[in-house]
Coordinates of N, CA and C in Angstrom, one line a residue:
M1 N 0.8 -1.2 0.0 CA 0.0 0.0 0.0 C 0.9 1.2 0.0
S2 N 0.5 2.3 -0.7 CA 1.3 3.5 -0.8 C 0.4 4.7 -0.4
L3 N 1.0 5.7 0.1 CA 0.4 7.0 0.4 C 1.1 8.1 -0.3
Y4 N 0.5 8.9 -1.1 CA 1.1 10.0 -1.8 C 0.8 11.3 -1.1
V5 N 1.9 12.0 -0.7 CA 1.7 13.1 0.2 C 2.4 14.4 -0.2
G6 N 2.9 14.5 -1.4 CA 3.7 15.7 -1.8 C 5.1 15.4 -1.3
D7 N 5.9 16.4 -0.9 CA 7.3 16.2 -0.6 C 7.4 15.8 0.9
A8 N 7.6 14.6 1.2 CA 7.6 14.1 2.7 C 8.7 14.9 3.5
K9 N 9.8 15.2 2.9 CA 10.8 15.9 3.6 C 10.4 17.3 4.1
K10 N 9.5 18.0 3.3 CA 9.0 19.2 3.7 C 8.1 19.2 4.9
V11 N 7.5 18.0 5.1 CA 6.6 17.8 6.3 C 7.4 17.2 7.5
D12 N 8.3 16.3 7.2 CA 9.1 15.7 8.3 C 10.6 15.7 7.9
A13 N 11.2 16.9 8.0 CA 12.5 17.1 7.6 C 13.5 16.2 8.4
E14 N 13.3 15.9 9.6 CA 14.2 15.1 10.4 C 14.0 13.6 10.3
G15 N 12.8 13.2 9.6 CA 12.5 11.9 9.4 C 12.0 11.0 10.6
S16 N 11.7 11.7 11.7 CA 11.3 11.0 12.9 C 10.0 10.4 12.8
L17 N 9.1 11.0 12.1 CA 7.7 10.5 11.9 C 7.6 9.3 11.0
L18 N 8.5 9.2 10.1 CA 8.5 8.2 9.1 C 9.6 7.1 9.3
K19 N 10.2 7.1 10.4 CA 11.3 6.2 10.7 C 10.8 4.8 10.5
G20 N 11.6 4.0 9.7 CA 11.3 2.6 9.5 C 10.4 2.3 8.4
L21 N 9.9 3.3 7.7 CA 9.1 3.2 6.5 C 9.8 3.4 5.2
N22 N 9.4 3.0 4.2 CA 10.0 3.1 2.8 C 9.5 4.4 2.2
V23 N 10.3 5.4 2.2 CA 9.9 6.8 1.8 C 10.6 7.2 0.6
G24 N 9.8 7.6 -0.5 CA 10.3 8.3 -1.6 C 10.1 9.7 -1.5
K25 N 10.3 10.5 -2.6 CA 10.1 11.9 -2.5 C 8.7 12.3 -2.1
G26 N 7.8 11.7 -2.7 CA 6.3 12.1 -2.4 C 5.5 10.8 -2.1
C27 N 6.1 9.7 -1.8 CA 5.4 8.5 -1.6 C 5.9 7.8 -0.3
I28 N 5.0 7.3 0.5 CA 5.3 6.5 1.6 C 4.7 5.1 1.3
R29 N 5.6 4.1 1.3 CA 5.2 2.7 1.0 C 5.2 1.8 2.2
F30 N 4.1 1.1 2.4 CA 3.9 0.2 3.5 C 4.0 -1.2 3.0
S31 N 4.9 -2.0 3.6 CA 5.0 -3.4 3.2 C 3.8 -4.2 3.9
K32 N 3.6 -5.4 3.4 CA 2.5 -6.2 4.0 C 2.8 -6.5 5.5
T33 N 4.1 -6.5 5.9 CA 4.4 -6.8 7.3 C 4.4 -5.6 8.2
T34 N 4.2 -4.4 7.7 CA 4.2 -3.2 8.5 C 2.9 -3.1 9.2
A35 N 3.0 -3.0 10.5 CA 1.8 -2.7 11.4 C 1.6 -1.2 11.4
V36 N 0.6 -0.7 10.6 CA 0.4 0.7 10.5 C 0.2 1.3 11.9
A37 N -0.5 0.6 12.8 CA -0.8 1.1 14.1 C 0.4 1.4 14.9
D38 N 1.6 0.7 14.5 CA 2.8 0.9 15.3 C 3.7 2.0 14.7
T39 N 3.2 2.7 13.7 CA 4.0 3.8 13.1 C 3.4 5.1 13.6
R40 N 4.1 6.2 13.2 CA 3.6 7.6 13.5 C 3.0 8.2 12.3
I41 N 2.4 7.4 11.4 CA 1.8 8.0 10.2 C 0.6 8.9 10.5
G42 N -0.1 8.7 11.6 CA -1.2 9.6 12.0 C -0.7 11.0 12.3
E43 N 0.4 11.0 13.0 CA 1.1 12.3 13.3 C 1.5 13.0 12.0
F44 N 2.1 12.2 11.1 CA 2.6 12.8 9.9 C 1.4 13.3 9.1
I45 N 0.3 12.7 9.0 CA -0.8 13.1 8.3 C -1.4 14.4 8.9
G46 N -1.4 14.4 10.2 CA -1.9 15.6 11.0 C -1.0 16.8 10.7
R47 N 0.3 16.6 10.7 CA 1.2 17.7 10.4 C 1.1 18.2 8.9
T48 N 0.9 17.2 8.0 CA 0.7 17.5 6.6 C -0.6 18.4 6.4
I49 N -1.7 18.1 7.1 CA -2.9 18.8 7.0 C -2.7 20.2 7.6
A50 N -2.1 20.3 8.7 CA -1.8 21.6 9.4 C -1.0 22.5 8.5
L51 N 0.1 22.0 7.8 CA 0.8 22.8 6.9 C 0.0 23.2 5.7
W52 N -0.8 22.3 5.2 CA -1.6 22.6 4.0 C -2.6 23.7 4.4
K53 N -3.2 23.7 5.5 CA -4.2 24.7 6.0 C -3.5 26.1 6.2
Q54 N -2.2 26.1 6.4 CA -1.4 27.3 6.6 C -0.9 27.8 5.2
R55 N -1.3 27.0 4.2 CA -0.9 27.3 2.8 C 0.6 27.2 2.6
K56 N 1.3 26.3 3.4 CA 2.7 26.1 3.2 C 2.9 25.2 2.0
D57 N 4.1 25.3 1.4 CA 4.4 24.5 0.2 C 4.8 23.1 0.6
I58 N 4.0 22.1 0.3 CA 4.4 20.7 0.6 C 4.4 19.9 -0.7
D59 N 4.3 20.5 -1.8 CA 4.3 19.8 -3.1 C 5.7 19.3 -3.4
C60 N 5.8 18.3 -4.3 CA 7.1 17.8 -4.8 C 7.8 18.8 -5.6

């Protein structure tokens, strides 16, 4: 499963929210063995929405 989010580094520059996930420039890929509940993807999505509402540039 993949999630397309714009530029992931603009949202999580230090990479702490996406640690352990397979991240491309604008794509976060989850393997079948990834327990989504054990990741911080919810925080990442929340931060992405907050930046988008502030009209910050999060595009690739």
